[in-house]
Amino acid sequence: MRNMLAIISNVLRGTASRNGAELVSEGARVVVSARTYADFTPQASFDIKKCDVHKLEEGPPLQAVLTREEGLQYYRTMQTMRRMELKSDQLYKQKIIRGFCHLYDGQEACAVGIEAGINLTDHLITAYRAHGYTLTRGGTVREIMAELTGRRGGIAKGKGGSMHMYTKHFYGGNGIVGAQVPLGAGVALACKYLGKNELCVCLYGDGAANQGQIFETYNMASLWKLPCIFICENNKYGMGTSVERAAASTDYFKRGDFIPGLRVDGMDVLCVREATKFAAEHCRSGKGPILMELQTYRYHGHSMSDPGISYRTREEIQEVRSKSDPISMLKDRMLSNNMASVEELKEIDVEVRKEIEDAAQFATTDPEPPLDDLCNHIFYNDPPMEVRGTNPWTKLKSVS
């Protein structure tokens, strides 16, 4: 019996000793972590690529200042976009997401850089590759994912899907190629009319750049000196056609002719941010519209129905990933200038993955909208009205 008690005593003493050691070790880690965070560089300056200019005496600065807080915010947002799009790819292949679905991975620096260069009170309209902008404009991952799966908790109540998402001062998500450009000029006209010193960012792709309505819009915007930043996101391919095969001139930043233009490295979030700030100042000073071409790249195909490797090689995609990835570029800058630690960025990655998984869980369990909601929100702030169904005897109700 005495031997048994001695054994138990030794075990308990050893356990206590180990627990104490663990507590000391944990405390040491906390101290080291706190000391390391205090030693981080609060801000740093980086050389950025010179922009090509059209009808401008000078372009954006060649250096950009990045604070540690900004860097961590940009990193988190870009990682969230990337993981959200990869999860969307997975859900689409499982046939949980249906219909049109155009993914934004590879182009994250465009959305994050643009948002960093304007105000949330400014306005933005884009084409159908809209998930990233819905996030930067204030949408949540849960709302975006639920919209993709057509659920009631989606950002458009499950009735818009991938191409039609909206938030305050964000007008979609538009499915007709190039159609958002004249709409964006209309928003810019409203900004000028109301005199609030706001502007509209109007985005389109290289595939839409040959649309006649875009050139008509250039003309009107220039005549009326509208505060509009026209941005061509040139990701090198319009559907499956390379820009060289589709356009006699691939200098999209010069397409405005009489409108000043910039060609920007769209894979560098700092380059995009500084160019957007420059363009915004141009618009706010009353000089009228300006045009930006962001040279970027999409990793996925045009849409989920496009494997993306029938008109370009896997090696081409891999080369862009290895040499120009926007997230890796920002990460390397921060680590090499002691603005963050590898562990800290890994923690962000873990948090982002959890947020995406939680949102996917919500998006697959939230109920679909009932038929009674089908005709709601046809008009804003109107009394309830009857809407004819598929035949004269079927009546539905619309509530604002």
Short mmCIF file of C-alpha atoms in Angstrom, two decimals:
data_model
loop_
_atom_site.label_atom_id
_atom_site.label_comp_id
_atom_site.label_asym_id
_atom_site.label_seq_id
_atom_site.Cartn_x
_atom_site.Cartn_y
_atom_site.Cartn_z
CA MET A 1 0.00 0.00 0.00
CA ARG A 2 2.85 2.36 0.97
CA ASN A 3 4.54 1.61 -2.39
CA MET A 4 1.32 2.41 -4.24
CA LEU A 5 0.97 5.78 -2.41
CA ALA A 6 4.59 6.62 -3.19
CA ILE A 7 4.04 5.91 -6.87
CA ILE A 8 0.91 8.11 -6.96
CA SER A 9 2.78 10.91 -5.13
CA ASN A 10 5.65 10.79 -7.62
CA VAL A 11 3.25 10.85 -10.57
CA LEU A 12 1.39 13.86 -9.16
CA ARG A 13 4.66 15.66 -8.41
CA GLY A 14 5.91 15.01 -11.96
CA THR A 15 2.65 16.23 -13.46
CA ALA A 16 2.76 19.41 -11.42
CA SER A 17 6.36 19.94 -12.46
CA ARG A 18 5.50 19.50 -16.14
CA ASN A 19 2.48 21.81 -15.87
CA GLY A 20 4.64 24.42 -14.19
CA ALA A 21 7.23 24.10 -16.93
CA GLU A 22 4.50 24.45 -19.54
CA LEU A 23 3.16 27.58 -17.84
CA VAL A 24 6.63 29.09 -17.71
CA SER A 25 7.19 28.15 -21.35
CA GLU A 26 3.83 29.66 -22.38
CA GLY A 27 4.64 32.82 -20.43
CA ALA A 28 7.99 33.04 -22.15
CA ARG A 29 6.30 32.70 -25.53
CA VAL A 30 3.88 35.51 -24.68
CA VAL A 31 6.75 37.77 -23.57
CA VAL A 32 8.78 36.99 -26.68
CA SER A 33 5.70 37.51 -28.87
CA ALA A 34 4.88 40.85 -27.25
CA ARG A 35 8.48 42.01 -27.50
CA THR A 36 8.67 40.98 -31.17
CA TYR A 37 5.44 42.80 -32.05
CA ALA A 38 6.76 45.94 -30.38
CA ASP A 39 9.90 45.71 -32.51
CA PHE A 40 8.04 45.56 -35.84
CA THR A 41 8.66 48.36 -38.33
CA PRO A 42 5.57 50.62 -38.13
CA GLN A 43 5.87 51.78 -41.73
CA ALA A 44 8.17 51.56 -44.74
CA SER A 45 8.59 53.08 -48.19
CA PHE A 46 8.66 50.91 -51.32
CA ASP A 47 9.67 51.59 -54.89
CA ILE A 48 6.81 50.89 -57.28
CA LYS A 49 6.69 50.48 -61.03
CA LYS A 50 6.40 53.65 -63.09
CA CYS A 51 3.02 54.06 -64.79
CA ASP A 52 2.80 54.74 -68.51
CA VAL A 53 0.88 57.98 -69.04
CA HIS A 54 -1.30 59.45 -71.78
CA LYS A 55 -2.02 63.20 -72.03
CA LEU A 56 -0.56 63.79 -68.56
CA GLU A 57 2.54 65.81 -67.72
CA GLU A 58 3.34 63.56 -64.79
CA GLY A 59 2.01 60.36 -63.27
CA PRO A 60 1.63 58.87 -59.77
CA PRO A 61 4.65 58.80 -57.42
CA LEU A 62 7.34 56.15 -57.81
CA GLN A 63 7.37 55.41 -54.08
CA ALA A 64 4.57 54.28 -51.78
CA VAL A 65 4.43 54.38 -47.99
CA LEU A 66 2.86 51.36 -46.31
CA THR A 67 2.04 51.19 -42.61
CA ARG A 68 2.05 47.89 -40.76
CA GLU A 69 -1.71 48.18 -40.09
CA GLU A 70 -2.44 48.82 -43.77
CA GLY A 71 -0.28 45.89 -44.82
CA LEU A 72 -2.02 43.48 -42.47
CA GLN A 73 -5.42 44.74 -43.60
CA TYR A 74 -4.57 44.39 -47.30
CA TYR A 75 -3.15 40.92 -46.69
CA ARG A 76 -6.22 39.74 -44.81
CA THR A 77 -8.63 41.11 -47.43
CA MET A 78 -6.73 39.61 -50.36
CA GLN A 79 -6.43 36.24 -48.62
CA THR A 80 -10.16 36.33 -47.86
CA MET A 81 -10.93 36.96 -51.54
CA ARG A 82 -8.58 34.20 -52.65
CA ARG A 83 -9.98 31.62 -50.22
CA MET A 84 -13.56 32.64 -50.94
CA GLU A 85 -13.07 32.11 -54.66
CA LEU A 86 -11.36 28.75 -54.16
CA LYS A 87 -14.25 27.63 -51.94
CA SER A 88 -16.70 28.86 -54.60
CA ASP A 89 -14.87 26.73 -57.16
CA GLN A 90 -15.28 23.72 -54.88
CA LEU A 91 -19.00 24.35 -54.27
CA TYR A 92 -19.61 24.86 -57.97
CA LYS A 93 -18.02 21.53 -58.82
CA GLN A 94 -20.25 19.93 -56.17
CA LYS A 95 -23.23 21.53 -58.00
CA ILE A 96 -24.18 23.53 -54.92
CA ILE A 97 -23.50 26.79 -56.79
CA ARG A 98 -25.26 26.85 -60.18
CA GLY A 99 -25.40 29.13 -63.21
CA PHE A 100 -22.86 31.77 -64.16
CA CYS A 101 -19.86 32.11 -61.86
CA HIS A 102 -16.80 34.23 -62.70
CA LEU A 103 -13.96 33.99 -60.18
CA TYR A 104 -11.56 36.79 -59.23
CA ASP A 105 -8.49 34.94 -57.88
CA GLY A 106 -5.28 36.49 -59.21
CA GLN A 107 -6.79 39.96 -59.52
CA GLU A 108 -7.10 40.74 -55.79
CA ALA A 109 -4.64 43.67 -55.88
CA CYS A 110 -7.00 45.54 -58.21
CA ALA A 111 -10.00 45.56 -55.89
CA VAL A 112 -8.00 46.14 -52.69
CA GLY A 113 -5.79 48.82 -54.24
CA ILE A 114 -8.74 50.71 -55.74
CA GLU A 115 -10.64 50.66 -52.45
CA ALA A 116 -7.55 51.94 -50.61
CA GLY A 117 -7.36 54.90 -53.00
CA ILE A 118 -10.97 56.14 -52.71
CA ASN A 119 -13.56 56.63 -49.96
CA LEU A 120 -16.46 54.36 -49.00
CA THR A 121 -18.74 57.30 -49.81
CA ASP A 122 -17.52 57.17 -53.42
CA HIS A 123 -19.34 54.94 -55.87
CA LEU A 124 -18.33 51.84 -57.81
CA ILE A 125 -19.85 49.74 -60.58
CA THR A 126 -18.34 46.71 -62.29
CA ALA A 127 -19.05 43.81 -64.62
CA TYR A 128 -19.89 40.22 -63.65
CA ARG A 129 -16.57 39.35 -61.94
CA ALA A 130 -17.91 41.07 -58.86
CA HIS A 131 -17.31 38.94 -55.74
CA GLY A 132 -14.14 40.81 -54.70
CA TYR A 133 -15.70 44.25 -55.02
CA THR A 134 -18.77 43.17 -53.07
CA LEU A 135 -16.39 42.33 -50.21
CA THR A 136 -14.36 45.57 -50.36
CA ARG A 137 -17.56 47.63 -50.59
CA GLY A 138 -18.82 46.28 -47.27
CA GLY A 139 -20.43 42.92 -48.01
CA THR A 140 -19.63 39.98 -45.72
CA VAL A 141 -18.29 36.59 -46.76
CA ARG A 142 -21.46 34.94 -45.39
CA GLU A 143 -23.70 37.20 -47.50
CA ILE A 144 -21.63 36.65 -50.64
CA MET A 145 -21.43 32.87 -50.26
CA ALA A 146 -25.15 32.63 -49.45
CA GLU A 147 -25.94 34.68 -52.55
CA LEU A 148 -23.86 32.32 -54.66
CA THR A 149 -25.91 29.37 -53.39
CA GLY A 150 -29.20 31.26 -53.82
CA ARG A 151 -30.15 31.43 -50.14
CA ARG A 152 -32.33 33.85 -48.23
CA GLY A 153 -29.38 35.23 -46.26
CA GLY A 154 -27.59 36.28 -49.45
CA ILE A 155 -26.65 39.89 -50.06
CA ALA A 156 -29.42 40.15 -52.70
CA LYS A 157 -31.78 37.85 -50.75
CA GLY A 158 -30.76 34.91 -52.95
CA LYS A 159 -32.27 36.43 -56.09
CA GLY A 160 -29.17 37.87 -57.74
CA GLY A 161 -26.55 35.13 -57.75
CA SER A 162 -22.91 35.53 -58.73
CA MET A 163 -23.33 38.43 -61.15
CA HIS A 164 -25.81 40.62 -59.27
CA MET A 165 -24.62 41.67 -55.82
CA TYR A 166 -25.08 45.12 -54.35
CA THR A 167 -24.16 47.18 -51.29
CA LYS A 168 -24.41 50.86 -50.43
CA HIS A 169 -22.63 52.88 -53.16
CA PHE A 170 -21.98 49.65 -55.11
CA TYR A 171 -24.17 49.07 -58.16
CA GLY A 172 -23.20 45.52 -59.14
CA GLY A 173 -22.40 43.10 -60.73
CA ASN A 174 -23.77 43.56 -64.33
CA GLY A 175 -24.22 40.67 -66.75
CA ILE A 176 -24.31 42.51 -70.10
CA VAL A 177 -20.81 43.12 -71.46
CA GLY A 178 -19.93 46.82 -71.19
CA ALA A 179 -23.44 47.91 -70.12
CA GLN A 180 -22.25 49.10 -66.71
CA VAL A 181 -20.03 51.81 -68.26
CA PRO A 182 -22.79 54.26 -69.28
CA LEU A 183 -24.55 53.49 -65.98
CA GLY A 184 -21.37 54.46 -64.14
CA ALA A 185 -21.22 57.74 -66.06
CA GLY A 186 -24.79 58.36 -64.94
CA VAL A 187 -23.75 57.83 -61.32
CA ALA A 188 -20.85 60.27 -61.89
CA LEU A 189 -23.32 62.79 -63.33
CA ALA A 190 -25.37 62.46 -60.12
CA CYS A 191 -22.19 63.06 -58.07
CA LYS A 192 -21.52 66.28 -59.98
CA TYR A 193 -25.16 67.40 -59.85
CA LEU A 194 -25.41 66.88 -56.09
CA GLY A 195 -22.09 68.62 -55.47
CA LYS A 196 -20.84 66.20 -52.81
CA ASN A 197 -17.25 65.93 -54.12
CA GLU A 198 -17.78 62.21 -54.75
CA LEU A 199 -16.77 60.18 -57.79
CA CYS A 200 -17.66 56.95 -59.54
CA VAL A 201 -15.22 54.17 -60.36
CA CYS A 202 -16.46 52.42 -63.48
CA LEU A 203 -14.82 49.05 -64.22
CA TYR A 204 -14.84 46.86 -67.31
CA GLY A 205 -12.59 44.21 -68.83
CA ASP A 206 -10.38 44.10 -71.90
CA GLY A 207 -13.07 42.02 -73.60
CA ALA A 208 -15.57 44.87 -73.20
CA ALA A 209 -13.10 47.57 -74.24
CA ASN A 210 -14.14 47.40 -77.92
CA GLN A 211 -17.82 48.06 -77.16
CA GLY A 212 -19.25 51.10 -78.93
CA GLN A 213 -21.20 52.23 -75.88
CA ILE A 214 -17.93 52.71 -74.00
CA PHE A 215 -16.67 55.24 -76.55
CA GLU A 216 -20.01 57.05 -76.49
CA THR A 217 -19.69 57.25 -72.72
CA TYR A 218 -16.12 58.60 -72.97
CA ASN A 219 -17.43 61.41 -75.16
CA MET A 220 -20.28 62.42 -72.85
CA ALA A 221 -18.15 62.13 -69.71
CA SER A 222 -15.47 64.35 -71.25
CA LEU A 223 -17.94 66.95 -72.53
CA TRP A 224 -19.58 67.22 -69.11
CA LYS A 225 -16.32 66.81 -67.14
CA LEU A 226 -17.81 64.03 -65.04
CA PRO A 227 -15.92 62.80 -61.94
CA CYS A 228 -15.51 59.28 -63.33
CA ILE A 229 -12.51 56.94 -63.19
CA PHE A 230 -12.85 54.48 -66.08
CA ILE A 231 -10.83 51.36 -65.24
CA CYS A 232 -10.05 48.58 -67.71
CA GLU A 233 -9.02 45.43 -65.85
CA ASN A 234 -6.85 43.89 -68.55
CA ASN A 235 -6.38 40.25 -67.53
CA LYS A 236 -4.96 39.38 -70.98
CA TYR A 237 -7.91 37.31 -72.20
CA GLY A 238 -11.49 38.18 -73.16
CA MET A 239 -13.15 34.82 -72.55
CA GLY A 240 -10.80 32.56 -74.52
CA THR A 241 -9.33 35.19 -76.86
CA SER A 242 -6.02 36.90 -76.11
CA VAL A 243 -5.97 40.69 -76.28
CA GLU A 244 -3.54 40.60 -79.22
CA ARG A 245 -6.08 38.66 -81.30
CA ALA A 246 -9.04 40.83 -80.27
CA ALA A 247 -7.72 44.40 -80.37
CA ALA A 248 -5.83 46.30 -83.07
CA SER A 249 -4.37 48.40 -80.24
CA THR A 250 -3.81 46.92 -76.80
CA ASP A 251 -2.91 50.31 -75.29
CA TYR A 252 -6.22 50.44 -73.47
CA PHE A 253 -5.13 53.41 -71.38
CA LYS A 254 -4.97 55.49 -74.59
CA ARG A 255 -8.40 54.43 -75.82
CA GLY A 256 -10.02 57.53 -74.33
CA ASP A 257 -8.12 59.61 -76.91
CA PHE A 258 -8.96 63.04 -75.43
CA ILE A 259 -9.19 61.58 -71.88
CA PRO A 260 -5.93 61.31 -69.86
CA GLY A 261 -4.82 57.76 -69.12
CA LEU A 262 -2.55 55.59 -66.96
CA ARG A 263 -1.25 52.06 -67.45
CA VAL A 264 -0.69 50.46 -64.05
CA ASP A 265 0.83 47.24 -62.68
CA GLY A 266 -2.40 45.61 -61.52
CA MET A 267 -0.60 42.85 -59.63
CA ASP A 268 0.91 45.30 -57.11
CA VAL A 269 -1.58 46.56 -54.55
CA LEU A 270 0.57 49.61 -53.75
CA CYS A 271 0.91 50.56 -57.41
CA VAL A 272 -2.87 50.33 -57.85
CA ARG A 273 -3.49 52.32 -54.66
CA GLU A 274 -1.20 55.19 -55.63
CA ALA A 275 -2.57 55.34 -59.19
CA THR A 276 -6.14 55.38 -57.86
CA LYS A 277 -5.32 58.21 -55.43
CA PHE A 278 -3.80 60.15 -58.33
CA ALA A 279 -6.86 59.52 -60.52
CA ALA A 280 -9.26 60.43 -57.70
CA GLU A 281 -7.48 63.74 -57.13
CA HIS A 282 -7.73 64.44 -60.87
CA CYS A 283 -11.50 63.89 -60.78
CA ARG A 284 -12.14 65.79 -57.56
CA SER A 285 -10.23 68.84 -58.84
CA GLY A 286 -12.81 69.28 -61.61
CA LYS A 287 -10.64 68.13 -64.51
CA GLY A 288 -13.16 65.54 -65.67
CA PRO A 289 -12.73 61.80 -66.29
CA ILE A 290 -9.53 59.78 -66.34
CA LEU A 291 -8.82 56.28 -67.66
CA MET A 292 -6.75 53.57 -65.98
CA GLU A 293 -5.62 50.25 -67.43
CA LEU A 294 -4.72 47.68 -64.77
CA GLN A 295 -2.52 44.93 -66.17
CA THR A 296 -3.55 41.87 -64.21
CA TYR A 297 -4.19 38.13 -64.60
CA ARG A 298 -6.92 35.67 -63.66
CA TYR A 299 -5.90 32.19 -62.51
CA HIS A 300 -9.24 30.53 -63.26
CA GLY A 301 -10.89 30.38 -66.65
CA HIS A 302 -13.27 33.10 -67.82
CA SER A 303 -16.08 31.39 -65.93
CA MET A 304 -16.55 28.03 -64.29
CA SER A 305 -17.54 26.54 -67.66
CA ASP A 306 -14.06 27.41 -68.98
CA PRO A 307 -11.16 25.19 -67.85
CA GLY A 308 -8.82 28.05 -68.81
CA ILE A 309 -6.08 25.93 -70.38
CA SER A 310 -7.31 25.45 -73.95
CA TYR A 311 -5.99 28.87 -75.05
CA ARG A 312 -3.07 29.24 -72.61
CA THR A 313 -0.65 26.79 -71.05
CA ARG A 314 -0.45 25.60 -67.46
CA GLU A 315 3.17 26.81 -67.53
CA GLU A 316 2.03 30.37 -68.31
CA ILE A 317 -0.35 30.37 -65.35
CA GLN A 318 2.28 28.90 -63.05
CA GLU A 319 4.85 31.49 -64.12
CA VAL A 320 2.51 34.34 -63.20
CA ARG A 321 1.76 32.66 -59.86
CA SER A 322 5.45 32.27 -59.05
CA LYS A 323 6.66 35.69 -60.22
CA SER A 324 3.77 38.15 -59.88
CA ASP A 325 1.23 36.85 -57.38
CA PRO A 326 -0.24 39.91 -55.60
CA ILE A 327 -0.52 38.23 -52.19
CA SER A 328 3.00 36.80 -52.28
CA MET A 329 4.38 40.19 -53.36
CA LEU A 330 2.82 41.97 -50.37
CA LYS A 331 3.82 39.16 -48.00
CA ASP A 332 7.47 39.29 -49.14
CA ARG A 333 7.59 43.06 -48.72
CA MET A 334 6.26 42.90 -45.18
CA LEU A 335 8.51 40.05 -44.07
CA SER A 336 11.68 41.48 -45.63
CA ASN A 337 11.06 44.84 -43.91
CA ASN A 338 10.19 43.36 -40.49
CA MET A 339 6.59 44.61 -40.70
CA ALA A 340 5.13 41.22 -39.75
CA SER A 341 6.26 37.75 -38.74
CA VAL A 342 5.66 34.48 -40.56
CA GLU A 343 3.67 33.24 -37.54
CA GLU A 344 1.44 36.31 -37.53
CA LEU A 345 0.57 35.93 -41.21
CA LYS A 346 -0.07 32.21 -40.66
CA GLU A 347 -2.51 33.13 -37.89
CA ILE A 348 -4.36 35.37 -40.34
CA ASP A 349 -4.45 32.50 -42.86
CA VAL A 350 -5.99 30.21 -40.24
CA GLU A 351 -8.59 32.81 -39.25
CA VAL A 352 -9.50 33.43 -42.90
CA ARG A 353 -9.89 29.70 -43.60
CA LYS A 354 -12.21 29.37 -40.60
CA GLU A 355 -14.27 32.37 -41.72
CA ILE A 356 -14.65 30.87 -45.20
CA GLU A 357 -15.62 27.43 -43.84
CA ASP A 358 -18.19 28.99 -41.50
CA ALA A 359 -19.62 31.03 -44.39
CA ALA A 360 -19.79 27.94 -46.62
CA GLN A 361 -21.61 26.06 -43.88
CA PHE A 362 -24.13 28.89 -43.61
CA ALA A 363 -24.49 29.09 -47.39
CA THR A 364 -25.37 25.41 -47.65
CA THR A 365 -27.82 25.28 -44.71
CA ASP A 366 -29.64 28.63 -44.92
CA PRO A 367 -33.12 28.18 -46.49
CA GLU A 368 -33.89 29.21 -50.04
CA PRO A 369 -36.20 32.23 -50.43
CA PRO A 370 -39.90 31.29 -50.62
CA LEU A 371 -41.97 31.90 -53.75
CA ASP A 372 -43.81 34.71 -51.93
CA ASP A 373 -40.57 36.77 -52.00
CA LEU A 374 -40.15 36.47 -55.76
CA CYS A 375 -41.57 39.86 -56.75
CA ASN A 376 -40.52 41.89 -53.72
CA HIS A 377 -38.42 45.04 -54.16
CA ILE A 378 -39.47 45.76 -57.75
CA PHE A 379 -39.95 49.40 -56.71
CA TYR A 380 -38.44 51.37 -53.87
CA ASN A 381 -40.67 52.73 -51.12
CA ASP A 382 -43.96 52.04 -52.92
CA PRO A 383 -47.12 50.54 -51.38
CA PRO A 384 -47.66 46.79 -51.94
CA MET A 385 -48.84 45.95 -55.45
CA GLU A 386 -50.06 42.92 -57.39
CA VAL A 387 -47.84 41.40 -60.04
CA ARG A 388 -49.15 39.13 -62.76
CA GLY A 389 -47.63 35.66 -62.77
CA THR A 390 -47.00 33.40 -65.75
CA ASN A 391 -50.69 33.57 -66.67
CA PRO A 392 -53.53 36.07 -65.99
CA TRP A 393 -54.92 33.96 -63.16
CA THR A 394 -51.74 33.81 -61.12
CA LYS A 395 -51.28 36.83 -58.89
CA LEU A 396 -48.16 37.60 -56.86
CA LYS A 397 -47.50 40.46 -54.45
CA SER A 398 -44.62 42.92 -54.49
CA VAL A 399 -43.54 44.62 -51.25
CA SER A 400 -40.90 47.35 -51.25
#
